[in-house]
Amino acid sequence: MPDHSQPKRSTLDRFLSGLSEYIFQTKLGVADVQLVEYVSELMLRFTRVDAIQRVRRDDGRPATEVFQLMCEAERRIGMARREVHRHIGDVTLFRSGMFPESVRGNGKGSPDELLDYFHHGKRSYKIASTIQADETRPPCDLLDRLSDQFELCAYGLREIRRAWEESDPA
């Protein structure tokens, strides 16, 4: 009999979750289930552009560059500050892991070309981990582990991308 107490997961969700578990647990030896689930959920969340561009500037336009996000984080307090710093960590982890070519700059003079994504991602997760949140938010200790394991998580994401590309029949 099927378990209807769990929400139905999409095919993409199951695929990303399975691939994440395989890469992190089998290939990299990472047994931190909470960390692997977070990375898997991050990939699923960022399949939607609006999730990547959820932080807004004063004029209502999305803050799309890490530099802009850092400015927004400094202007906020409490949970809003935590969420923007967490978002900076998420964006830098996602881009440096799944699309490392995008963090090297596009030659268009973006301020992000001068940023060290690893440094700012680790720093932002660390700052977010120091701001207490309710139980509906990622726990502080998970954000702290994401900061400490940032390079490993980015490498894991690169390995996920490689496995995904190798399985693509096109």
Coordinates of N, CA and C in Angstrom, one line a residue:
M1 N 0.8 -1.2 0.0 CA 0.0 0.0 0.0 C 0.9 1.2 0.0
P2 N 0.6 2.2 -0.9 CA 1.5 3.4 -1.0 C 1.3 4.3 0.3
D3 N 2.4 5.0 0.6 CA 2.5 5.9 1.7 C 2.0 7.3 1.3
H4 N 0.8 7.7 1.6 CA 0.3 9.0 1.2 C 0.6 10.1 2.2
S5 N 1.3 9.8 3.3 CA 1.7 10.8 4.3 C 2.8 11.7 3.8
Q6 N 3.6 11.2 2.8 CA 4.7 11.9 2.2 C 4.2 12.7 1.0
P7 N 4.6 13.9 0.8 CA 4.2 14.6 -0.4 C 4.8 13.9 -1.6
K8 N 4.0 13.9 -2.7 CA 4.5 13.3 -4.0 C 5.7 14.1 -4.5
R9 N 6.8 13.4 -4.8 CA 8.0 14.0 -5.3 C 8.0 13.9 -6.9
S10 N 8.5 14.9 -7.5 CA 8.5 14.9 -9.0 C 9.6 14.0 -9.4
T11 N 9.6 13.7 -10.7 CA 10.6 12.8 -11.3 C 12.0 13.5 -11.2
L12 N 12.0 14.9 -11.5 CA 13.2 15.6 -11.4 C 13.8 15.6 -9.9
D13 N 12.9 15.8 -9.0 CA 13.3 15.7 -7.6 C 13.9 14.4 -7.2
R14 N 13.3 13.3 -7.6 CA 13.8 12.0 -7.3 C 15.2 11.7 -8.1
F15 N 15.3 12.2 -9.3 CA 16.5 12.1 -10.1 C 17.7 12.8 -9.4
L16 N 17.4 14.1 -9.0 CA 18.5 14.9 -8.4 C 18.9 14.4 -7.1
S17 N 17.9 13.9 -6.3 CA 18.2 13.3 -5.0 C 19.0 12.1 -5.1
G18 N 18.6 11.2 -6.0 CA 19.4 9.9 -6.2 C 20.8 10.2 -6.7
L19 N 20.9 11.1 -7.7 CA 22.3 11.4 -8.2 C 23.1 12.1 -7.1
S20 N 22.5 12.9 -6.3 CA 23.3 13.6 -5.2 C 23.7 12.5 -4.2
E21 N 22.8 11.7 -3.8 CA 23.2 10.6 -2.8 C 24.3 9.7 -3.4
Y22 N 24.2 9.4 -4.7 CA 25.2 8.5 -5.3 C 26.6 9.2 -5.3
I23 N 26.6 10.5 -5.8 CA 27.9 11.2 -5.8 C 28.5 11.4 -4.5
F24 N 27.7 12.0 -3.6 CA 28.2 12.4 -2.3 C 28.5 11.2 -1.4
Q25 N 27.6 10.2 -1.3 CA 27.9 9.1 -0.4 C 28.8 8.1 -1.0
T26 N 28.6 7.7 -2.3 CA 29.4 6.6 -2.8 C 30.7 7.1 -3.3
K27 N 30.7 8.1 -4.1 CA 32.0 8.6 -4.7 C 32.9 9.4 -3.8
L28 N 32.2 10.3 -2.9 CA 33.0 11.2 -2.1 C 33.0 10.8 -0.6
G29 N 32.2 9.8 -0.3 CA 32.2 9.3 1.1 C 31.6 10.2 2.1
V30 N 30.7 11.1 1.7 CA 30.1 12.0 2.6 C 28.8 11.4 3.1
A31 N 28.8 11.1 4.4 CA 27.7 10.4 5.1 C 26.7 11.4 5.8
D32 N 26.8 12.7 5.6 CA 26.0 13.7 6.2 C 24.7 13.8 5.4
V33 N 23.7 13.1 5.8 CA 22.4 13.0 5.0 C 21.8 14.4 4.9
Q34 N 21.8 15.2 6.0 CA 21.2 16.5 6.0 C 21.9 17.4 4.9
L35 N 23.2 17.4 4.9 CA 24.0 18.2 3.9 C 23.7 17.8 2.5
V36 N 23.6 16.5 2.2 CA 23.3 16.0 0.9 C 21.9 16.3 0.4
E37 N 21.0 16.2 1.3 CA 19.6 16.6 1.0 C 19.5 18.1 0.7
Y38 N 20.3 18.9 1.5 CA 20.2 20.4 1.2 C 20.7 20.7 -0.2
V39 N 21.9 20.0 -0.6 CA 22.4 20.3 -1.9 C 21.5 19.8 -3.0
S40 N 20.8 18.7 -2.8 CA 19.9 18.2 -3.7 C 18.7 19.1 -3.9
E41 N 18.2 19.6 -2.7 CA 17.0 20.6 -2.7 C 17.4 21.9 -3.4
L42 N 18.7 22.3 -3.2 CA 19.2 23.5 -3.8 C 19.2 23.4 -5.3
M43 N 19.6 22.3 -5.8 CA 19.6 22.1 -7.3 C 18.1 22.1 -7.8
L44 N 17.2 21.5 -7.1 CA 15.8 21.5 -7.5 C 15.2 22.9 -7.4
R45 N 15.5 23.6 -6.3 CA 15.0 25.0 -6.2 C 15.5 25.9 -7.3
F46 N 16.8 25.7 -7.7 CA 17.4 26.6 -8.6 C 17.1 26.3 -10.1
T47 N 16.2 25.2 -10.3 CA 15.8 25.0 -11.7 C 14.8 26.1 -12.1
R48 N 14.3 26.8 -11.1 CA 13.4 28.0 -11.4 C 14.2 29.3 -11.2
V49 N 14.2 30.1 -12.3 CA 15.0 31.3 -12.3 C 14.5 32.3 -11.2
D50 N 13.2 32.3 -10.9 CA 12.7 33.2 -9.9 C 13.3 32.8 -8.5
A51 N 13.7 31.6 -8.3 CA 14.3 31.3 -7.0 C 15.7 31.8 -6.9
I52 N 16.4 31.9 -8.0 CA 17.7 32.5 -8.0 C 17.7 34.0 -7.9
Q53 N 16.6 34.6 -8.4 CA 16.4 36.0 -8.4 C 15.4 36.5 -7.4
R54 N 15.3 35.8 -6.3 CA 14.3 36.2 -5.3 C 14.6 37.4 -4.4
V55 N 15.8 37.8 -4.3 CA 16.2 38.9 -3.5 C 16.0 40.2 -4.4
R56 N 15.3 41.2 -3.9 CA 15.0 42.4 -4.6 C 15.8 43.6 -4.1
R57 N 16.1 44.5 -4.9 CA 16.8 45.7 -4.5 C 15.7 46.7 -4.2
D58 N 16.1 47.9 -3.8 CA 15.1 49.0 -3.4 C 14.2 49.3 -4.5
D59 N 14.7 49.3 -5.8 CA 13.8 49.7 -6.9 C 13.0 48.5 -7.4
G60 N 13.0 47.4 -6.7 CA 12.2 46.2 -7.1 C 12.8 45.3 -8.1
R61 N 13.9 45.7 -8.7 CA 14.6 44.8 -9.6 C 15.3 43.7 -8.8
P62 N 15.5 42.5 -9.5 CA 16.2 41.4 -8.7 C 17.7 41.7 -8.6
A63 N 18.2 41.3 -7.5 CA 19.7 41.4 -7.3 C 20.3 40.1 -7.9
T64 N 20.9 40.2 -9.0 CA 21.3 39.0 -9.8 C 22.8 38.7 -9.6
E65 N 23.6 39.7 -9.2 CA 25.0 39.5 -9.0 C 25.3 39.4 -7.5
V66 N 26.3 38.6 -7.2 CA 26.7 38.4 -5.8 C 27.0 39.7 -5.1
F67 N 27.7 40.6 -5.8 CA 28.0 41.9 -5.3 C 26.8 42.6 -4.8
Q68 N 25.7 42.6 -5.7 CA 24.5 43.3 -5.3 C 23.8 42.6 -4.1
L69 N 23.9 41.3 -4.1 CA 23.4 40.5 -2.9 C 24.1 40.9 -1.6
M70 N 25.4 41.0 -1.7 CA 26.2 41.4 -0.5 C 25.8 42.8 0.0
C71 N 25.5 43.7 -0.9 CA 25.0 45.0 -0.5 C 23.7 44.9 0.2
E72 N 22.8 44.1 -0.4 CA 21.5 43.9 0.2 C 21.6 43.3 1.6
A73 N 22.4 42.3 1.8 CA 22.6 41.7 3.1 C 23.0 42.7 4.1
E74 N 23.9 43.6 3.8 CA 24.4 44.6 4.8 C 23.3 45.5 5.2
R75 N 22.3 45.7 4.4 CA 21.2 46.7 4.7 C 20.1 46.1 5.5
R76 N 20.2 44.8 5.7 CA 19.1 44.1 6.4 C 19.5 43.6 7.8
I77 N 18.4 43.3 8.6 CA 18.7 42.8 10.0 C 17.9 41.6 10.2
G78 N 18.3 40.9 11.3 CA 17.5 39.7 11.7 C 17.4 38.6 10.7
M79 N 16.2 38.0 10.6 CA 15.9 36.9 9.7 C 16.1 37.4 8.2
A80 N 15.8 38.6 7.9 CA 16.0 39.1 6.5 C 17.5 39.0 6.1
R81 N 18.3 39.4 7.1 CA 19.8 39.3 6.9 C 20.2 37.9 6.7
R82 N 19.7 37.0 7.6 CA 20.1 35.6 7.5 C 19.7 35.0 6.2
E83 N 18.5 35.3 5.7 CA 18.0 34.7 4.4 C 18.8 35.2 3.3
V84 N 19.2 36.5 3.3 CA 20.1 37.0 2.1 C 21.4 36.4 2.2
H85 N 22.0 36.3 3.4 CA 23.3 35.6 3.5 C 23.2 34.1 3.1
R86 N 22.2 33.5 3.5 CA 22.0 32.1 3.1 C 21.9 32.0 1.5
H87 N 21.1 33.0 0.9 CA 21.0 33.0 -0.5 C 22.3 33.2 -1.2
I88 N 23.1 34.1 -0.7 CA 24.5 34.3 -1.2 C 25.3 33.0 -1.2
G89 N 25.2 32.3 -0.1 CA 25.9 31.0 0.0 C 25.3 30.0 -1.0
D90 N 24.0 30.0 -1.2 CA 23.4 29.1 -2.1 C 23.8 29.4 -3.6
V91 N 23.7 30.7 -3.9 CA 24.0 31.1 -5.3 C 25.5 30.8 -5.6
T92 N 26.4 31.2 -4.7 CA 27.8 31.0 -5.0 C 28.1 29.5 -5.0
L93 N 27.5 28.7 -4.2 CA 27.7 27.2 -4.2 C 27.2 26.7 -5.5
F94 N 26.0 27.0 -5.9 CA 25.4 26.5 -7.1 C 26.2 26.9 -8.3
R95 N 26.5 28.2 -8.5 CA 27.3 28.6 -9.7 C 28.7 28.0 -9.7
S96 N 29.4 28.0 -8.6 CA 30.8 27.5 -8.6 C 30.8 26.0 -8.8
G97 N 29.7 25.3 -8.4 CA 29.7 23.9 -8.5 C 29.1 23.4 -9.9
M98 N 28.0 23.9 -10.2 CA 27.3 23.5 -11.5 C 27.8 24.2 -12.7
F99 N 28.2 25.5 -12.5 CA 28.6 26.3 -13.7 C 29.9 27.0 -13.4
P100 N 31.0 26.3 -13.1 CA 32.2 27.0 -12.7 C 32.7 28.0 -13.8
E101 N 32.4 27.7 -15.0 CA 32.8 28.6 -16.1 C 32.1 30.0 -15.9
S102 N 31.0 30.1 -15.3 CA 30.3 31.3 -15.1 C 30.9 32.2 -14.1
V103 N 31.7 31.7 -13.2 CA 32.2 32.5 -12.1 C 33.6 33.1 -12.5
R104 N 34.1 32.8 -13.6 CA 35.3 33.3 -14.1 C 35.2 34.6 -14.8
G105 N 33.9 35.1 -15.0 CA 33.7 36.3 -15.6 C 33.3 36.2 -17.1
N106 N 32.5 37.1 -17.5 CA 32.0 37.0 -18.9 C 32.6 38.2 -19.7
G107 N 33.5 38.9 -19.1 CA 34.2 40.0 -19.9 C 33.3 41.2 -20.0
K108 N 32.2 41.3 -19.3 CA 31.3 42.5 -19.5 C 31.5 43.5 -18.3
G109 N 32.5 43.3 -17.6 CA 32.8 44.3 -16.5 C 31.9 44.2 -15.3
S110 N 31.4 43.0 -15.0 CA 30.6 42.8 -13.8 C 31.5 42.9 -12.6
P111 N 31.0 43.5 -11.5 CA 31.7 43.5 -10.2 C 32.0 42.1 -9.7
D112 N 31.2 41.1 -10.1 CA 31.4 39.7 -9.6 C 32.7 39.1 -10.2
E113 N 33.2 39.7 -11.3 CA 34.4 39.1 -11.8 C 35.6 39.3 -10.9
L114 N 35.5 40.2 -9.9 CA 36.6 40.4 -9.0 C 36.4 39.6 -7.7
L115 N 35.3 38.9 -7.5 CA 34.9 38.3 -6.3 C 35.5 36.8 -6.3
D116 N 35.9 36.4 -5.1 CA 36.2 35.0 -4.8 C 34.9 34.3 -4.3
Y117 N 34.3 33.6 -5.2 CA 33.0 32.9 -4.9 C 33.1 32.0 -3.7
F118 N 34.2 31.3 -3.6 CA 34.4 30.4 -2.5 C 34.5 31.1 -1.1
H119 N 35.2 32.2 -1.1 CA 35.4 33.0 0.1 C 34.0 33.6 0.5
H120 N 33.3 34.2 -0.4 CA 32.1 34.9 -0.1 C 30.9 33.9 0.2
G121 N 31.0 32.7 -0.4 CA 30.0 31.7 -0.1 C 30.2 31.2 1.3
K122 N 31.4 30.8 1.6 CA 31.7 30.3 3.0 C 31.4 31.4 4.0
R123 N 31.8 32.6 3.8 CA 31.5 33.7 4.7 C 30.0 33.9 4.9
S124 N 29.3 33.9 3.8 CA 27.8 34.1 3.9 C 27.1 33.0 4.7
Y125 N 27.4 31.7 4.4 CA 26.9 30.6 5.2 C 27.2 30.8 6.6
K126 N 28.5 31.2 6.9 CA 28.9 31.3 8.3 C 28.1 32.4 9.0
I127 N 27.9 33.6 8.4 CA 27.1 34.6 9.0 C 25.7 34.2 9.2
A128 N 25.1 33.5 8.2 CA 23.7 33.0 8.3 C 23.6 32.1 9.5
S129 N 24.6 31.3 9.7 CA 24.6 30.3 10.8 C 24.6 30.9 12.2
T130 N 25.0 32.1 12.3 CA 25.0 32.8 13.6 C 23.7 33.5 14.0
I131 N 22.7 33.5 13.0 CA 21.5 34.2 13.3 C 20.4 33.1 13.5
Q132 N 19.9 33.0 14.7 CA 18.9 32.0 15.1 C 17.7 32.1 14.2
A133 N 17.1 30.9 13.9 CA 15.9 30.9 13.1 C 14.9 29.9 13.7
D134 N 13.7 29.9 13.2 CA 12.7 28.9 13.7 C 13.0 27.6 13.0
E135 N 12.2 26.6 13.4 CA 12.4 25.2 12.9 C 12.0 25.0 11.5
T136 N 11.4 26.0 10.8 CA 11.0 25.9 9.4 C 12.2 26.3 8.5
R137 N 13.3 26.8 9.1 CA 14.4 27.2 8.3 C 15.5 26.2 8.4
P138 N 16.5 26.2 7.5 CA 17.6 25.3 7.7 C 18.3 25.6 9.1
P139 N 18.7 24.6 9.8 CA 19.3 24.8 11.1 C 20.6 25.5 11.0
C140 N 21.0 26.2 12.1 CA 22.3 26.9 12.1 C 23.4 26.0 11.9
D141 N 23.4 24.8 12.5 CA 24.5 23.9 12.4 C 24.7 23.4 11.0
L142 N 23.6 23.3 10.2 CA 23.7 22.9 8.8 C 24.4 24.0 8.0
L143 N 24.0 25.2 8.2 CA 24.6 26.3 7.5 C 26.1 26.4 7.9
D144 N 26.4 26.1 9.1 CA 27.8 26.2 9.5 C 28.6 25.1 8.8
R145 N 28.0 23.9 8.7 CA 28.7 22.8 8.0 C 28.8 23.1 6.5
L146 N 27.8 23.8 5.9 CA 27.9 24.2 4.5 C 29.1 25.2 4.3
S147 N 29.3 26.0 5.3 CA 30.4 26.9 5.3 C 31.7 26.1 5.3
D148 N 31.8 25.2 6.3 CA 33.0 24.5 6.5 C 33.3 23.5 5.3
Q149 N 32.3 23.0 4.7 CA 32.4 22.0 3.6 C 32.1 22.6 2.2
F150 N 32.3 23.9 2.1 CA 31.9 24.6 0.8 C 32.6 24.0 -0.4
E151 N 33.9 23.9 -0.3 CA 34.7 23.4 -1.4 C 34.3 22.0 -1.8
L152 N 34.1 21.1 -0.8 CA 33.7 19.7 -1.0 C 32.3 19.7 -1.7
C153 N 31.4 20.5 -1.2 CA 30.0 20.6 -1.8 C 30.1 21.1 -3.3
A154 N 30.9 22.1 -3.5 CA 31.1 22.6 -4.9 C 31.7 21.5 -5.8
Y155 N 32.6 20.8 -5.3 CA 33.2 19.7 -6.0 C 32.2 18.6 -6.3
G156 N 31.4 18.3 -5.3 CA 30.3 17.3 -5.5 C 29.3 17.8 -6.5
L157 N 29.0 19.0 -6.6 CA 28.1 19.5 -7.6 C 28.7 19.4 -9.0
R158 N 30.0 19.7 -9.1 CA 30.7 19.5 -10.4 C 30.6 18.0 -10.8
E159 N 30.8 17.1 -9.9 CA 30.7 15.7 -10.2 C 29.3 15.3 -10.6
I160 N 28.3 15.9 -10.0 CA 26.9 15.7 -10.4 C 26.7 16.1 -11.8
R161 N 27.2 17.3 -12.1 CA 27.1 17.8 -13.5 C 27.8 16.8 -14.5
R162 N 29.0 16.4 -14.1 CA 29.7 15.5 -15.0 C 28.9 14.2 -15.2
A163 N 28.4 13.6 -14.1 CA 27.6 12.4 -14.3 C 26.4 12.6 -15.1
W164 N 25.7 13.7 -14.9 CA 24.5 14.1 -15.7 C 24.9 14.2 -17.2
E165 N 26.0 14.9 -17.5 CA 26.4 15.0 -18.9 C 26.8 13.7 -19.5
E166 N 27.5 12.9 -18.7 CA 27.9 11.6 -19.3 C 26.7 10.6 -19.5
S167 N 25.6 10.8 -18.8 CA 24.4 10.0 -19.0 C 23.5 10.5 -20.1
D168 N 23.8 11.7 -20.6 CA 22.9 12.4 -21.6 C 23.2 11.7 -22.9
P169 N 22.2 11.1 -23.6 CA 22.5 10.4 -24.8 C 22.7 11.3 -26.0
A170 N 22.4 12.6 -25.9 CA 22.5 13.6 -27.0 C 23.9 13.8 -27.4

